[in-house]
Amino acid sequence: MSSKEAIRSKFVDEFPTLVEELKQVLVKYGMPEEAIQWYEKNLNYNTPGGKLNRGLSVVDTYAILKGYNSVDDLSKDEYRRVAVLGWCVELLQAYFLVADDMMDKSITRRGQPCWYRVEDVGEIAINDAFMLEAAIYELLKKYFRSESYYIDLIELFHDVTFQTEMGQLLDLITAPEESVDLSKFSLEKHSFIVIFKTAYYSFYLPVALAMYVAGNHDPKDLKQAQDVLIPLGEYFQIQDDYLDCFGTPEQIGKIGTDIQDNKCSWVVNKALQLATPEQRKLLDENYGRKNSEMEAKCKKLFNEMGIDKYYHEYEEKVAEDLRAKIAQVDESRGFKGEVLTAFLNKVYKRSK
């Protein structure tokens, strides 16, 4: 069995070829060399730098569905096709992040300046984000146009993109950084935001793509996958919210900023649900302010309220529910509950 690093580097090795193929599209249209070089830099700067979990999940899921022992068992052509879909998910992620960083006025991403803050880029980053998204459809056309499920892949990407943008919209109007209004927050709103903004594209999309290529695209199977992966994606984001507040910088690789950034996080929503009028007043006065003393007051309150205890209770309940759902999966049409167990195991009790 290949090591994690070897699996990742095999996937990364596919990307330069895709960049060359995308550059050829521009050549075909007669784009000047300076524009082609710009596009190449945009693709290389924004796409391959993260953990690549979403893209790798397409390959892993396909291998499980086909009954292979590891991704090394895939033929060269088979690997290339599922890796292309994995990179399409990473291009979608890159498109979201380039735009998101501008909306949030973020400074760094993946240890380097956000793309819009790179010299000479600025607001050209808006068009660059669109071109990252357009790359997905160029690759799908090149590699999958002759397949019976080609239109299913296109619709899946369009649907999931729209779902993510709906989640982002609700997040932006519920929790703008510059105006704090906790009366707009609720656990129900938080649930909608994270399901639409994170769960569909990060959890359901990679599995559904692998299912289409593996020939597992019965609507009932897609529904079985969705019924586990959407709540799992919600759990993943709640875990993220929890770690931002209660994790250490060494543990999560960054300093948590959700409190100062006025994030509509699970932690503050749980606190609002439980708060006495006095505790609510403290949150209204201190949450979402760019002030470390006010942030410390909120953290102290979250500790006093035992938010971590409520989180651990939630974690155990959701894991139990998801295991029960996976145990009920109907595998008669070739779908495998093992795919869902692999995702749950990656997420359950993670600490970073």
CSV table of C-alpha atoms in Angstrom, one decimal:
chain,number,residue,atom,x,y,z
A,1,MET,CA,0.0,0.0,0.0
A,2,SER,CA,1.4,3.4,-1.0
A,3,SER,CA,2.2,5.9,1.7
A,4,LYS,CA,0.0,9.0,2.1
A,5,GLU,CA,2.8,11.1,0.6
A,6,ALA,CA,3.2,8.8,-2.4
A,7,ILE,CA,-0.6,8.9,-3.1
A,8,ARG,CA,-0.6,12.7,-2.9
A,9,SER,CA,2.5,13.1,-5.1
A,10,LYS,CA,1.0,10.8,-7.8
A,11,PHE,CA,-2.1,13.0,-7.9
A,12,VAL,CA,0.0,16.2,-8.0
A,13,ASP,CA,2.0,14.8,-10.9
A,14,GLU,CA,-1.1,14.9,-13.1
A,15,PHE,CA,-1.6,18.6,-12.7
A,16,PRO,CA,1.1,20.0,-15.0
A,17,THR,CA,-0.4,18.1,-18.0
A,18,LEU,CA,-3.8,19.6,-17.3
A,19,VAL,CA,-2.2,23.1,-17.1
A,20,GLU,CA,-0.6,22.5,-20.5
A,21,GLU,CA,-4.0,21.3,-22.0
A,22,LEU,CA,-5.8,24.4,-20.6
A,23,LYS,CA,-3.0,26.7,-22.1
A,24,GLN,CA,-3.6,25.0,-25.5
A,25,VAL,CA,-7.3,26.2,-25.3
A,26,LEU,CA,-6.0,29.8,-25.1
A,27,VAL,CA,-3.5,29.1,-27.9
A,28,LYS,CA,-6.4,27.8,-30.1
A,29,TYR,CA,-8.2,31.1,-29.5
A,30,GLY,CA,-5.1,33.1,-30.5
A,31,MET,CA,-4.5,34.6,-27.1
A,32,PRO,CA,-1.2,36.6,-26.8
A,33,GLU,CA,1.6,34.9,-24.9
A,34,GLU,CA,1.5,37.3,-21.9
A,35,ALA,CA,-2.1,36.3,-21.3
A,36,ILE,CA,-1.3,32.6,-21.6
A,37,GLN,CA,1.5,33.0,-19.0
A,38,TRP,CA,-0.9,34.9,-16.7
A,39,TYR,CA,-3.4,32.1,-16.8
A,40,GLU,CA,-0.7,29.5,-16.2
A,41,LYS,CA,0.5,31.5,-13.1
A,42,ASN,CA,-3.1,31.8,-11.9
A,43,LEU,CA,-3.7,28.0,-12.2
A,44,ASN,CA,-0.4,27.1,-10.5
A,45,TYR,CA,-0.6,29.7,-7.7
A,46,ASN,CA,-4.2,29.0,-6.7
A,47,THR,CA,-5.0,25.3,-7.4
A,48,PRO,CA,-2.4,22.8,-6.1
A,49,GLY,CA,-1.3,24.3,-2.8
A,50,GLY,CA,-3.8,23.0,-0.2
A,51,LYS,CA,-4.3,19.6,1.4
A,52,LEU,CA,-6.0,18.3,-1.7
A,53,ASN,CA,-8.4,16.1,0.4
A,54,ARG,CA,-11.4,16.8,-1.9
A,55,GLY,CA,-9.5,15.9,-5.1
A,56,LEU,CA,-7.9,12.8,-3.6
A,57,SER,CA,-11.3,11.7,-2.3
A,58,VAL,CA,-12.5,11.2,-5.9
A,59,VAL,CA,-9.7,8.8,-6.5
A,60,ASP,CA,-10.0,7.0,-3.2
A,61,THR,CA,-13.8,6.6,-3.5
A,62,TYR,CA,-13.5,5.2,-7.1
A,63,ALA,CA,-10.9,2.6,-6.0
A,64,ILE,CA,-13.2,1.4,-3.2
A,65,LEU,CA,-16.2,1.3,-5.5
A,66,LYS,CA,-14.3,-0.8,-8.0
A,67,GLY,CA,-13.0,-3.2,-5.3
A,68,TYR,CA,-9.3,-2.3,-5.7
A,69,ASN,CA,-7.0,-2.7,-2.8
A,70,SER,CA,-5.4,0.7,-3.4
A,71,VAL,CA,-5.2,3.4,-6.0
A,72,ASP,CA,-2.1,1.7,-7.4
A,73,ASP,CA,-4.3,-1.0,-8.9
A,74,LEU,CA,-5.9,1.5,-11.3
A,75,SER,CA,-4.7,1.4,-14.9
A,76,LYS,CA,-2.9,4.5,-16.2
A,77,ASP,CA,-5.9,5.7,-18.2
A,78,GLU,CA,-8.4,4.9,-15.4
A,79,TYR,CA,-6.2,6.8,-12.9
A,80,ARG,CA,-5.9,9.8,-15.3
A,81,ARG,CA,-9.7,10.1,-15.7
A,82,VAL,CA,-10.6,10.1,-12.0
A,83,ALA,CA,-7.6,12.3,-11.2
A,84,VAL,CA,-9.0,14.8,-13.8
A,85,LEU,CA,-12.3,14.9,-11.9
A,86,GLY,CA,-10.3,15.3,-8.6
A,87,TRP,CA,-8.5,18.3,-10.1
A,88,CYS,CA,-11.9,19.7,-11.3
A,89,VAL,CA,-13.0,19.7,-7.6
A,90,GLU,CA,-9.7,21.4,-6.6
A,91,LEU,CA,-10.3,24.0,-9.4
A,92,LEU,CA,-13.8,24.7,-8.0
A,93,GLN,CA,-12.2,25.1,-4.5
A,94,ALA,CA,-9.6,27.5,-6.0
A,95,TYR,CA,-12.4,29.5,-7.7
A,96,PHE,CA,-14.2,29.8,-4.4
A,97,LEU,CA,-11.1,30.8,-2.4
A,98,VAL,CA,-9.8,33.5,-4.7
A,99,ALA,CA,-13.2,35.2,-4.6
A,100,ASP,CA,-13.8,34.5,-0.9
A,101,ASP,CA,-10.4,36.0,0.0
A,102,MET,CA,-11.4,39.3,-1.7
A,103,MET,CA,-14.8,39.3,0.0
A,104,ASP,CA,-13.2,38.7,3.4
A,105,LYS,CA,-10.2,41.0,2.7
A,106,SER,CA,-8.0,38.1,3.8
A,107,ILE,CA,-4.2,38.6,3.9
A,108,THR,CA,-2.8,35.1,3.4
A,109,ARG,CA,-3.9,31.7,2.1
A,110,ARG,CA,-2.0,28.5,2.4
A,111,GLY,CA,1.1,30.3,3.7
A,112,GLN,CA,1.3,32.8,0.8
A,113,PRO,CA,-0.3,36.1,0.0
A,114,CYS,CA,-3.9,35.8,-1.3
A,115,TRP,CA,-3.9,36.0,-5.1
A,116,TYR,CA,-5.5,39.5,-5.2
A,117,ARG,CA,-2.7,40.8,-3.0
A,118,VAL,CA,0.0,39.5,-5.4
A,119,GLU,CA,1.8,42.3,-7.3
A,120,ASP,CA,-0.1,43.5,-10.4
A,121,VAL,CA,-3.1,41.3,-9.7
A,122,GLY,CA,-5.5,43.3,-7.6
A,123,GLU,CA,-9.0,43.2,-9.0
A,124,ILE,CA,-8.0,41.2,-12.0
A,125,ALA,CA,-8.4,38.3,-9.5
A,126,ILE,CA,-12.2,38.6,-10.1
A,127,ASN,CA,-11.8,37.5,-13.7
A,128,ASP,CA,-9.1,35.0,-12.7
A,129,ALA,CA,-11.6,33.3,-10.4
A,130,PHE,CA,-14.0,33.0,-13.3
A,131,MET,CA,-11.3,31.5,-15.4
A,132,LEU,CA,-10.5,28.9,-12.7
A,133,GLU,CA,-14.2,27.9,-12.8
A,134,ALA,CA,-14.3,27.8,-16.6
A,135,ALA,CA,-11.3,25.4,-16.6
A,136,ILE,CA,-13.5,22.7,-15.0
A,137,TYR,CA,-15.8,22.7,-18.1
A,138,GLU,CA,-12.9,22.6,-20.6
A,139,LEU,CA,-11.5,19.5,-18.8
A,140,LEU,CA,-14.9,17.8,-18.6
A,141,LYS,CA,-15.5,18.4,-22.3
A,142,LYS,CA,-12.0,17.0,-23.2
A,143,TYR,CA,-12.1,13.9,-21.1
A,144,PHE,CA,-15.8,13.0,-20.7
A,145,ARG,CA,-17.8,14.3,-23.7
A,146,SER,CA,-18.4,10.9,-25.2
A,147,GLU,CA,-19.6,9.4,-21.9
A,148,SER,CA,-23.3,8.7,-21.3
A,149,TYR,CA,-23.0,10.5,-17.9
A,150,TYR,CA,-21.3,13.7,-19.4
A,151,ILE,CA,-24.3,15.9,-18.8
A,152,ASP,CA,-24.7,14.5,-15.3
A,153,LEU,CA,-21.2,15.6,-14.4
A,154,ILE,CA,-21.9,19.1,-15.8
A,155,GLU,CA,-25.2,19.4,-13.9
A,156,LEU,CA,-23.6,18.1,-10.7
A,157,PHE,CA,-20.8,20.8,-10.9
A,158,HIS,CA,-23.4,23.5,-11.7
A,159,ASP,CA,-25.8,22.4,-8.9
A,160,VAL,CA,-23.1,22.2,-6.3
A,161,THR,CA,-21.6,25.5,-7.3
A,162,PHE,CA,-25.0,27.2,-6.9
A,163,GLN,CA,-25.5,25.5,-3.5
A,164,THR,CA,-22.2,26.7,-2.3
A,165,GLU,CA,-22.9,30.3,-3.5
A,166,MET,CA,-26.3,30.2,-1.6
A,167,GLY,CA,-24.5,29.2,1.6
A,168,GLN,CA,-21.9,32.0,1.1
A,169,LEU,CA,-24.7,34.6,0.5
A,170,LEU,CA,-26.5,33.7,3.7
A,171,ASP,CA,-23.2,33.8,5.6
A,172,LEU,CA,-22.3,37.2,4.2
A,173,ILE,CA,-25.6,38.8,5.0
A,174,THR,CA,-25.9,37.1,8.4
A,175,ALA,CA,-22.4,37.9,9.8
A,176,PRO,CA,-20.7,40.9,8.0
A,177,GLU,CA,-17.4,41.6,9.7
A,178,GLU,CA,-18.1,45.3,10.1
A,179,SER,CA,-21.6,45.2,11.7
A,180,VAL,CA,-22.3,42.8,14.6
A,181,ASP,CA,-25.9,41.8,15.1
A,182,LEU,CA,-26.2,38.6,17.0
A,183,SER,CA,-30.0,38.6,16.7
A,184,LYS,CA,-29.4,37.5,13.1
A,185,PHE,CA,-27.6,34.3,14.4
A,186,SER,CA,-29.3,31.0,15.1
A,187,LEU,CA,-28.3,27.3,15.1
A,188,GLU,CA,-30.8,26.8,12.2
A,189,LYS,CA,-29.1,29.5,10.1
A,190,HIS,CA,-25.7,28.0,11.0
A,191,SER,CA,-26.9,24.6,9.8
A,192,PHE,CA,-28.1,26.0,6.4
A,193,ILE,CA,-24.9,28.0,5.9
A,194,VAL,CA,-22.5,25.1,6.6
A,195,ILE,CA,-24.5,22.5,4.6
A,196,PHE,CA,-24.7,24.7,1.6
A,197,LYS,CA,-21.3,26.4,1.9
A,198,THR,CA,-19.2,23.4,2.8
A,199,ALA,CA,-20.9,20.0,2.8
A,200,TYR,CA,-22.1,19.7,-0.8
A,201,TYR,CA,-18.9,20.5,-2.5
A,202,SER,CA,-16.5,19.1,0.1
A,203,PHE,CA,-18.2,15.8,0.8
A,204,TYR,CA,-21.0,14.9,-1.6
A,205,LEU,CA,-19.4,16.2,-4.8
A,206,PRO,CA,-16.2,14.0,-4.8
A,207,VAL,CA,-18.2,10.9,-4.0
A,208,ALA,CA,-20.9,11.5,-6.6
A,209,LEU,CA,-18.2,12.1,-9.3
A,210,ALA,CA,-16.5,8.8,-8.4
A,211,MET,CA,-19.9,7.0,-8.5
A,212,TYR,CA,-20.7,8.2,-12.0
A,213,VAL,CA,-17.3,7.0,-13.4
A,214,ALA,CA,-17.6,3.7,-11.5
A,215,GLY,CA,-21.1,3.2,-13.0
A,216,ASN,CA,-22.9,3.6,-9.7
A,217,HIS,CA,-25.3,6.4,-10.6
A,218,ASP,CA,-28.7,5.0,-9.6
A,219,PRO,CA,-30.6,7.9,-8.0
A,220,LYS,CA,-31.2,5.7,-4.9
A,221,ASP,CA,-27.4,5.2,-4.4
A,222,LEU,CA,-26.7,8.9,-4.9
A,223,LYS,CA,-29.4,9.6,-2.2
A,224,GLN,CA,-27.8,7.0,0.1
A,225,ALA,CA,-24.5,8.8,-0.2
A,226,GLN,CA,-26.0,12.2,0.2
A,227,ASP,CA,-28.0,11.2,3.4
A,228,VAL,CA,-24.7,10.4,5.1
A,229,LEU,CA,-22.3,12.9,3.5
A,230,ILE,CA,-24.3,16.1,4.1
A,231,PRO,CA,-24.7,15.6,7.9
A,232,LEU,CA,-21.0,14.5,7.9
A,233,GLY,CA,-20.0,17.7,6.2
A,234,GLU,CA,-22.0,19.7,8.7
A,235,TYR,CA,-20.2,17.8,11.5
A,236,PHE,CA,-16.9,18.6,9.9
A,237,GLN,CA,-17.6,22.3,9.9
A,238,ILE,CA,-18.9,22.3,13.5
A,239,GLN,CA,-15.7,20.5,14.4
A,240,ASP,CA,-13.8,23.3,12.6
A,241,ASP,CA,-15.7,26.0,14.6
A,242,TYR,CA,-15.0,24.2,17.8
A,243,LEU,CA,-11.3,23.8,17.1
A,244,ASP,CA,-11.0,27.5,16.1
A,245,CYS,CA,-12.2,28.4,19.6
A,246,PHE,CA,-10.9,25.5,21.8
A,247,GLY,CA,-7.9,24.2,19.8
A,248,THR,CA,-4.3,25.4,20.3
A,249,PRO,CA,-2.4,27.1,17.4
A,250,GLU,CA,0.1,24.2,17.5
A,251,GLN,CA,-2.8,21.8,17.0
A,252,ILE,CA,-4.7,23.6,14.2
A,253,GLY,CA,-1.8,25.3,12.5
A,254,LYS,CA,-3.2,28.8,12.9
A,255,ILE,CA,-4.5,31.2,15.5
A,256,GLY,CA,-8.3,31.0,15.7
A,257,THR,CA,-10.0,34.3,14.6
A,258,ASP,CA,-13.7,33.4,14.5
A,259,ILE,CA,-14.6,35.5,17.5
A,260,GLN,CA,-12.9,38.7,16.3
A,261,ASP,CA,-14.2,38.1,12.7
A,262,ASN,CA,-17.9,38.0,13.9
A,263,LYS,CA,-18.2,34.4,12.4
A,264,CYS,CA,-21.6,32.8,12.6
A,265,SER,CA,-19.9,29.8,14.2
A,266,TRP,CA,-21.5,26.8,16.0
A,267,VAL,CA,-19.8,27.9,19.3
A,268,VAL,CA,-21.5,31.3,19.5
A,269,ASN,CA,-24.8,30.0,18.3
A,270,LYS,CA,-24.8,27.3,21.0
A,271,ALA,CA,-23.9,29.9,23.6
A,272,LEU,CA,-26.7,32.2,22.3
A,273,GLN,CA,-29.2,29.3,22.7
A,274,LEU,CA,-28.2,28.7,26.3
A,275,ALA,CA,-27.4,32.3,27.4
A,276,THR,CA,-29.0,34.1,30.4
A,277,PRO,CA,-29.9,37.8,29.7
A,278,GLU,CA,-26.7,38.8,31.4
A,279,GLN,CA,-24.5,36.4,29.4
A,280,ARG,CA,-26.3,37.6,26.2
A,281,LYS,CA,-25.4,41.2,27.1
A,282,LEU,CA,-21.8,40.2,27.5
A,283,LEU,CA,-21.8,38.6,24.0
A,284,ASP,CA,-23.6,41.5,22.4
A,285,GLU,CA,-20.9,43.9,23.8
A,286,ASN,CA,-17.8,41.8,23.1
A,287,TYR,CA,-18.4,39.4,20.2
A,288,GLY,CA,-17.1,40.3,16.7
A,289,ARG,CA,-14.8,43.1,17.8
A,290,LYS,CA,-11.2,43.4,16.7
A,291,ASN,CA,-10.0,43.5,20.3
A,292,SER,CA,-8.1,40.7,22.1
A,293,GLU,CA,-9.5,41.6,25.5
A,294,MET,CA,-13.1,41.4,24.3
A,295,GLU,CA,-12.2,38.1,22.6
A,296,ALA,CA,-10.8,36.7,25.9
A,297,LYS,CA,-14.1,37.7,27.6
A,298,CYS,CA,-16.1,35.7,25.1
A,299,LYS,CA,-13.7,32.7,25.4
A,300,LYS,CA,-14.0,32.8,29.2
A,301,LEU,CA,-17.8,32.8,28.9
A,302,PHE,CA,-17.8,29.9,26.5
A,303,ASN,CA,-15.7,27.9,29.0
A,304,GLU,CA,-18.0,28.8,31.9
A,305,MET,CA,-21.0,27.7,29.9
A,306,GLY,CA,-19.4,24.3,29.2
A,307,ILE,CA,-19.7,24.7,25.4
A,308,ASP,CA,-17.0,22.0,25.0
A,309,LYS,CA,-19.2,19.5,26.9
A,310,TYR,CA,-22.1,20.2,24.5
A,311,TYR,CA,-19.8,19.8,21.6
A,312,HIS,CA,-18.5,16.4,22.7
A,313,GLU,CA,-22.1,15.2,23.3
A,314,TYR,CA,-23.0,16.4,19.8
A,315,GLU,CA,-20.0,14.6,18.3
A,316,GLU,CA,-20.9,11.3,19.9
A,317,LYS,CA,-24.5,11.6,18.9
A,318,VAL,CA,-23.8,12.4,15.3
A,319,ALA,CA,-21.1,9.7,14.9
A,320,GLU,CA,-23.6,7.1,16.4
A,321,ASP,CA,-26.4,8.3,14.0
A,322,LEU,CA,-24.1,8.2,11.0
A,323,ARG,CA,-22.8,4.7,11.8
A,324,ALA,CA,-26.4,3.5,12.1
A,325,LYS,CA,-27.2,5.0,8.7
A,326,ILE,CA,-24.1,3.4,7.1
A,327,ALA,CA,-25.1,0.0,8.6
A,328,GLN,CA,-28.5,0.4,6.8
A,329,VAL,CA,-26.9,1.1,3.3
A,330,ASP,CA,-28.4,-1.1,0.6
A,331,GLU,CA,-25.4,-2.5,-1.4
A,332,SER,CA,-27.5,-4.6,-3.8
A,333,ARG,CA,-26.9,-2.2,-6.7
A,334,GLY,CA,-23.1,-2.1,-6.2
A,335,PHE,CA,-22.8,0.9,-3.9
A,336,LYS,CA,-20.5,0.3,-0.8
A,337,GLY,CA,-21.1,1.6,2.7
A,338,GLU,CA,-17.3,1.3,3.0
A,339,VAL,CA,-17.0,4.6,1.1
A,340,LEU,CA,-19.0,6.4,3.8
A,341,THR,CA,-17.1,4.7,6.6
A,342,ALA,CA,-13.8,5.9,5.1
A,343,PHE,CA,-15.1,9.5,5.2
A,344,LEU,CA,-16.4,9.2,8.7
A,345,ASN,CA,-13.1,7.8,10.0
A,346,LYS,CA,-11.2,10.7,8.5
A,347,VAL,CA,-13.4,13.2,10.3
A,348,TYR,CA,-14.3,11.6,13.6
A,349,LYS,CA,-12.4,13.1,16.6
A,350,ARG,CA,-9.9,14.9,14.3
A,351,SER,CA,-7.8,17.5,16.1
A,352,LYS,CA,-6.6,19.7,13.2
